[in-house]
Amino acid sequence: METEEDWEWLPDLLLNSIIEKLMLPGDYVRFGAVCKHWRNVAVAHKYRVGPMLMTPTKNSRRSLYDVIRGNKIISGTKLLPMPLIKRRCCGSSYGWLAFAMDNLVIRLFNPFLGKQIDLPRLLNHLEDGCDPQYYVRKVVLSADPFKNPDDFEAVAIYGCEQKLAFIRIGQKNWTSLPVSVIIKSKFFACDVIFYDGFMYAVNRENEFERGRIIKVDTEVGSLEIVAGWNWKAENKFDGEKLVQNRAYLVESPRGDLLVINRIMSYPSKENCTIGRTSKFKLHKIVRGKESWSMLVEVEQVSELGDDALFLGDNQSVSILASEFMPGYQPNSIYFTDDFFYPHEPRDMGIFNLKDQSFKRRYKLNPLHKASPPPIWITPPTPHHQ
C-alpha cells in the first residue's frame, strides 16, 4: 500500500519529465489512468505531440517516425491493417488517413483509435490505365469524424485534370464541381481547405494557368473566384529551370488564410521530372471589409513567427511551435514529397524562412523509394479524446 501511495505522489517535476518522453496519444491515456493525480498532471502538461511522419519501410510497409527525436515509434501491422499497408495514402486530416481503394471507395482509417469509415465510391468507372491509388490525388476533411460522426464533409482532388468533388457524411454520392466550366478557364486544383464555413481551393500557377483561389459553398454547390495573381518564378536559377509546381492553403493559429507556393528547380534537360524544392513563397489572403470580394488583397508574408507549417499530401497544418513538444522549429516549413513518380528520390526537408536555408533532416532508405510516399499525420490531443 505504501508503494502505491509513493507512486501516486511522485513530484510533478518528475512526472512532467516522464510525459515529455511519451510520444503516442495512447501512452498519455495510460499515463493518466494510473491515478487522479497523474491524470491532472497529464491534462495540465503544456506540450502536445505534433505532426509525425508516416514513412515507408521494407516490404512497402509503413512506420511512424518522430522528426524531432529521429526515431521510429511503431511500424508494420501495428500501424495499418493489412489491406492498407502497401497502399498510397491520399490524405491525412485530424489523425485520419485516407486511401482510395481499388473500387474507388474512399476509406478513412485512424491508426490511433483503430477505427475505420468507408465513404461511397468517388466514381463508378475509372479511366483506362489509371491506378486508383494515384488517380485520387488528395482527400481533405472538414472536421474530425470521431468528434463529429454525423457532421463532417470530405473533398477530393482527382484525375489528370485535378478536378474537385465533395460529399457530406450520410450522402450516397459525391458532388463533382465543374470549376473550369464555371470560371471559363483551366483550374487544376493543388490543395483544398475548409475555412470559415466554406471550402477553398487553389490551383498551381504556370505558363498555362493564372494563380487563383476559389470559394465553394457546399450547401448549394456554388463557387466564385476570390483571389488571383501572377507570381512568375525566375526562369533560371544556378543553371536550372524554376517552376512553381505546388500551392497549398493553410489556416494559421491566428485564423489567417495563407497560400504557400512551392518553387521547384529542375536540371535544364528535356523531359526531366526529377525536381527539388528551391524556395517557398508565402502570402496572406486578406478579406474585403464587408466580406470576401471578387479580388481580395494578397499580401506577401516574410516570416511566420512562432508558427511551423507541415505540407505534403496531408491536410496542410500550422502549429504554434511553443505549444508543442520541444524541438519543433518555429518560423519554418516542414515538407514532404507529394509528387506522383513512384520510382524517383523523395524531396523532403525543413525550410527556415529567416535565413532561407534547407535542412534535409529526415532521409529515406533509397531501397524504399518505390514504396508509398511519406505523409504527415497529427495525433489527437490525448485529454480531448
Short mmCIF file of C-alpha atoms in Angstrom, two decimals, residues 60-329:
data_model
loop_
_atom_site.label_atom_id
_atom_site.label_comp_id
_atom_site.label_asym_id
_atom_site.label_seq_id
_atom_site.Cartn_x
_atom_site.Cartn_y
_atom_site.Cartn_z
CA SER A 60 6.32 -1.41 -48.63
CA ARG A 61 5.15 -1.28 -45.03
CA ARG A 62 4.94 1.92 -43.02
CA SER A 63 6.35 3.20 -39.73
CA LEU A 64 5.65 6.28 -37.65
CA TYR A 65 8.72 8.50 -37.48
CA ASP A 66 9.38 11.22 -34.91
CA VAL A 67 11.16 14.02 -36.79
CA ILE A 68 12.17 15.74 -33.54
CA ARG A 69 14.00 12.81 -31.97
CA GLY A 70 14.80 10.98 -35.17
CA ASN A 71 13.44 7.59 -34.21
CA LYS A 72 10.73 5.16 -35.28
CA ILE A 73 7.78 4.70 -32.95
CA ILE A 74 5.56 1.95 -34.35
CA SER A 75 5.62 0.08 -37.63
CA GLY A 76 4.05 -2.63 -39.78
CA THR A 77 0.69 -4.11 -38.90
CA LYS A 78 0.71 -2.23 -35.59
CA LEU A 79 0.16 0.99 -37.56
CA LEU A 80 -2.03 -0.07 -40.51
CA PRO A 81 -4.15 -3.17 -41.17
CA MET A 82 -3.03 -5.50 -43.95
CA PRO A 83 -5.28 -4.16 -46.77
CA LEU A 84 -3.78 -0.68 -46.31
CA ILE A 85 -0.14 -1.42 -45.56
CA LYS A 86 1.13 -1.20 -49.16
CA ARG A 87 -1.42 1.34 -50.41
CA ARG A 88 -0.62 5.00 -51.06
CA CYS A 89 -2.22 7.36 -48.55
CA CYS A 90 -4.02 10.21 -50.34
CA GLY A 91 -4.89 12.32 -47.32
CA SER A 92 -4.37 12.94 -43.62
CA SER A 93 -6.77 15.06 -41.55
CA TYR A 94 -7.28 15.14 -37.77
CA GLY A 95 -5.38 11.86 -37.36
CA TRP A 96 -7.46 10.11 -40.06
CA LEU A 97 -5.68 8.69 -43.11
CA ALA A 98 -7.47 8.48 -46.48
CA PHE A 99 -6.99 5.69 -49.02
CA ALA A 100 -8.51 5.18 -52.48
CA MET A 101 -9.44 1.52 -52.72
CA ASP A 102 -9.50 -0.43 -56.00
CA ASN A 103 -13.25 0.21 -56.43
CA LEU A 104 -12.70 3.95 -55.68
CA VAL A 105 -14.30 3.71 -52.24
CA ILE A 106 -12.54 6.30 -50.08
CA ARG A 107 -11.51 4.58 -46.86
CA LEU A 108 -10.72 6.62 -43.75
CA PHE A 109 -8.63 4.95 -41.07
CA ASN A 110 -7.44 6.32 -37.72
CA PRO A 111 -4.39 4.34 -36.51
CA PHE A 112 -4.55 5.93 -33.06
CA LEU A 113 -8.16 4.87 -32.47
CA GLY A 114 -8.21 1.76 -34.66
CA LYS A 115 -11.42 3.00 -36.33
CA GLN A 116 -12.43 2.87 -40.00
CA ILE A 117 -15.03 4.71 -42.10
CA ASP A 118 -15.83 3.92 -45.74
CA LEU A 119 -17.16 6.77 -47.88
CA PRO A 120 -19.07 5.94 -51.10
CA ARG A 121 -17.27 5.35 -54.38
CA LEU A 122 -15.87 8.56 -55.82
CA LEU A 123 -16.75 7.45 -59.37
CA ASN A 124 -18.48 4.44 -60.86
CA HIS A 125 -15.81 3.92 -63.51
CA LEU A 126 -12.08 4.54 -63.53
CA GLU A 127 -10.33 5.84 -66.63
CA ASP A 128 -8.47 3.14 -68.56
CA GLY A 129 -4.92 2.58 -67.42
CA CYS A 130 -5.29 4.56 -64.18
CA ASP A 131 -4.20 3.32 -60.77
CA PRO A 132 -6.83 4.36 -58.17
CA GLN A 133 -4.07 4.99 -55.63
CA TYR A 134 -2.68 7.80 -57.77
CA TYR A 135 -5.88 8.80 -59.56
CA VAL A 136 -7.13 10.33 -56.30
CA ARG A 137 -4.55 12.99 -55.56
CA LYS A 138 -5.76 14.27 -52.19
CA VAL A 139 -8.65 13.97 -49.72
CA VAL A 140 -9.32 16.59 -47.00
CA LEU A 141 -11.91 16.50 -44.19
CA SER A 142 -13.86 19.43 -42.75
CA ALA A 143 -13.85 18.08 -39.17
CA ASP A 144 -12.73 15.16 -37.03
CA PRO A 145 -15.11 12.23 -37.73
CA PHE A 146 -14.54 10.91 -34.20
CA LYS A 147 -15.76 14.13 -32.58
CA ASN A 148 -18.34 14.91 -35.30
CA PRO A 149 -19.53 11.49 -36.52
CA ASP A 150 -22.72 12.88 -38.10
CA ASP A 151 -21.46 16.25 -39.31
CA PHE A 152 -18.37 16.30 -41.49
CA GLU A 153 -17.56 16.66 -45.18
CA ALA A 154 -14.81 15.33 -47.41
CA VAL A 155 -13.40 16.84 -50.59
CA ALA A 156 -11.27 15.00 -53.14
CA ILE A 157 -8.86 16.18 -55.83
CA TYR A 158 -8.82 13.55 -58.55
CA GLY A 159 -7.98 12.72 -62.16
CA CYS A 160 -5.43 14.00 -64.63
CA GLU A 161 -7.15 17.41 -64.65
CA GLN A 162 -7.17 17.54 -60.83
CA LYS A 163 -10.91 18.02 -60.53
CA LEU A 164 -12.88 18.56 -57.31
CA ALA A 165 -15.70 16.55 -55.74
CA PHE A 166 -17.19 16.67 -52.24
CA ILE A 167 -19.55 14.65 -50.06
CA ARG A 168 -21.23 15.04 -46.67
CA ILE A 169 -21.35 12.04 -44.35
CA GLY A 170 -24.61 10.19 -44.89
CA GLN A 171 -24.88 11.08 -48.57
CA LYS A 172 -24.74 8.29 -51.16
CA ASN A 173 -22.95 10.14 -53.97
CA TRP A 174 -20.14 12.62 -54.40
CA THR A 175 -20.90 16.00 -55.99
CA SER A 176 -18.48 16.96 -58.78
CA LEU A 177 -17.59 20.61 -59.27
CA PRO A 178 -17.10 21.69 -62.93
CA VAL A 179 -14.76 24.50 -61.91
CA SER A 180 -13.13 25.05 -65.32
CA VAL A 181 -16.56 25.30 -66.98
CA ILE A 182 -17.90 27.80 -64.46
CA ILE A 183 -14.87 30.11 -64.41
CA LYS A 184 -14.23 29.57 -68.16
CA SER A 185 -10.57 28.81 -67.57
CA LYS A 186 -8.36 25.87 -66.66
CA PHE A 187 -8.23 25.09 -62.95
CA PHE A 188 -6.05 22.18 -61.87
CA ALA A 189 -6.61 22.07 -58.10
CA CYS A 190 -3.50 21.69 -55.93
CA ASP A 191 -4.92 21.97 -52.43
CA VAL A 192 -8.19 22.49 -50.58
CA ILE A 193 -9.19 23.69 -47.13
CA PHE A 194 -12.38 24.12 -45.13
CA TYR A 195 -12.18 27.62 -43.71
CA ASP A 196 -14.73 29.87 -42.04
CA GLY A 197 -17.68 27.72 -43.10
CA PHE A 198 -16.69 27.36 -46.76
CA MET A 199 -14.37 25.27 -48.89
CA TYR A 200 -11.47 26.96 -50.66
CA ALA A 201 -9.28 25.53 -53.41
CA VAL A 202 -6.07 26.80 -55.01
CA ASN A 203 -4.54 25.90 -58.35
CA ARG A 204 -0.92 25.95 -59.39
CA GLU A 205 0.32 28.86 -61.45
CA ASN A 206 2.26 28.03 -64.60
CA GLU A 207 2.56 29.07 -68.23
CA PHE A 208 -1.00 27.86 -68.85
CA GLU A 209 -2.77 28.89 -65.64
CA ARG A 210 -3.07 32.07 -63.62
CA GLY A 211 -2.92 31.53 -59.87
CA ARG A 212 -6.42 31.56 -58.36
CA ILE A 213 -8.32 30.71 -55.21
CA ILE A 214 -11.96 29.72 -55.45
CA LYS A 215 -14.55 29.68 -52.69
CA VAL A 216 -17.20 26.93 -52.68
CA ASP A 217 -20.47 26.91 -50.77
CA THR A 218 -21.01 23.16 -50.40
CA GLU A 219 -24.57 23.68 -49.17
CA VAL A 220 -25.71 24.85 -52.61
CA GLY A 221 -22.74 23.85 -54.78
CA SER A 222 -21.94 27.42 -55.88
CA LEU A 223 -18.44 28.79 -56.39
CA GLU A 224 -16.64 32.04 -57.14
CA ILE A 225 -13.09 33.29 -57.62
CA VAL A 226 -11.95 35.25 -54.57
CA ALA A 227 -8.28 35.88 -55.36
CA GLY A 228 -5.99 35.85 -58.37
CA TRP A 229 -2.33 36.62 -59.04
CA ASN A 230 0.60 36.24 -61.40
CA TRP A 231 3.67 35.23 -59.43
CA LYS A 232 6.02 34.05 -62.14
CA ALA A 233 9.18 32.35 -60.92
CA GLU A 234 12.53 33.28 -62.38
CA ASN A 235 13.34 31.24 -65.47
CA LYS A 236 16.80 30.13 -64.34
CA PHE A 237 18.49 29.51 -61.01
CA ASP A 238 22.12 28.34 -60.96
CA GLY A 239 21.68 26.82 -64.41
CA GLU A 240 18.39 25.14 -63.53
CA LYS A 241 14.82 25.89 -64.53
CA LEU A 242 12.46 27.07 -61.78
CA VAL A 243 8.80 26.09 -61.80
CA GLN A 244 6.02 26.98 -59.33
CA ASN A 245 4.83 23.43 -59.12
CA ARG A 246 2.68 23.31 -55.99
CA ALA A 247 0.42 25.58 -53.99
CA TYR A 248 -1.02 24.96 -50.52
CA LEU A 249 -3.70 26.54 -48.36
CA VAL A 250 -3.34 26.59 -44.58
CA GLU A 251 -5.06 28.37 -41.70
CA SER A 252 -2.63 29.94 -39.24
CA PRO A 253 -3.15 29.64 -35.46
CA ARG A 254 -4.38 33.26 -35.56
CA GLY A 255 -7.04 32.44 -38.15
CA ASP A 256 -5.31 33.90 -41.23
CA LEU A 257 -5.66 32.11 -44.57
CA LEU A 258 -2.22 31.60 -46.11
CA VAL A 259 -1.29 30.44 -49.60
CA ILE A 260 2.15 28.86 -49.96
CA ASN A 261 3.79 28.43 -53.36
CA ARG A 262 6.46 25.75 -53.62
CA ILE A 263 9.16 26.59 -56.15
CA MET A 264 10.88 23.60 -57.72
CA SER A 265 14.18 23.57 -59.58
CA TYR A 266 14.78 21.16 -62.44
CA PRO A 267 18.03 20.44 -64.29
CA SER A 268 17.96 22.11 -67.69
CA LYS A 269 17.33 18.89 -69.57
CA GLU A 270 14.42 17.95 -71.74
CA ASN A 271 11.72 15.82 -70.13
CA CYS A 272 13.39 15.92 -66.70
CA THR A 273 10.81 15.15 -64.00
CA ILE A 274 13.16 14.90 -61.00
CA GLY A 275 12.85 18.23 -59.19
CA ARG A 276 14.00 19.63 -55.88
CA THR A 277 12.39 22.32 -53.74
CA SER A 278 14.42 25.53 -54.04
CA LYS A 279 12.24 28.02 -52.14
CA PHE A 280 8.77 28.83 -50.83
CA LYS A 281 6.71 32.00 -51.33
CA LEU A 282 4.12 32.86 -48.70
CA HIS A 283 1.14 35.21 -48.97
CA LYS A 284 -1.81 36.07 -46.77
CA ILE A 285 -5.28 36.37 -48.27
CA VAL A 286 -6.92 39.47 -46.80
CA ARG A 287 -10.69 39.69 -46.55
CA GLY A 288 -12.67 42.54 -48.03
CA LYS A 289 -14.09 44.97 -45.47
CA GLU A 290 -17.62 43.59 -45.72
CA SER A 291 -16.93 40.05 -46.93
CA TRP A 292 -14.80 38.21 -49.43
CA SER A 293 -14.76 40.32 -52.57
CA MET A 294 -14.10 39.10 -56.09
CA LEU A 295 -10.46 40.10 -55.92
CA VAL A 296 -9.25 40.41 -52.34
CA GLU A 297 -5.82 41.74 -51.47
CA VAL A 298 -2.91 39.30 -51.40
CA GLU A 299 -0.11 40.32 -49.01
CA GLN A 300 3.36 38.83 -49.03
CA VAL A 301 4.47 37.16 -45.79
CA SER A 302 8.18 37.21 -44.95
CA GLU A 303 8.13 35.37 -41.63
CA LEU A 304 5.89 33.08 -39.57
CA GLY A 305 6.98 33.98 -36.04
CA ASP A 306 6.31 31.02 -33.74
CA ASP A 307 4.41 29.08 -36.42
CA ALA A 308 5.57 25.88 -38.10
CA LEU A 309 3.84 24.59 -41.24
CA PHE A 310 3.53 20.97 -42.37
CA LEU A 311 2.91 20.47 -46.09
CA GLY A 312 2.52 17.48 -48.37
CA ASP A 313 -0.24 15.02 -49.23
CA ASN A 314 -1.76 15.77 -45.83
CA GLN A 315 -4.26 18.48 -44.97
CA SER A 316 -1.93 21.47 -44.64
CA VAL A 317 -1.28 22.14 -40.95
CA SER A 318 0.06 25.10 -38.96
CA ILE A 319 1.03 24.88 -35.28
CA LEU A 320 2.46 27.20 -32.64
CA ALA A 321 5.81 25.52 -32.03
CA SER A 322 5.98 26.72 -28.41
CA GLU A 323 2.77 24.86 -27.53
CA PHE A 324 4.08 21.51 -28.72
CA MET A 325 6.83 19.20 -27.59
CA PRO A 326 10.24 20.92 -27.53
CA GLY A 327 12.18 20.58 -30.77
CA TYR A 328 9.73 21.84 -33.39
CA GLN A 329 11.44 24.64 -35.29
#
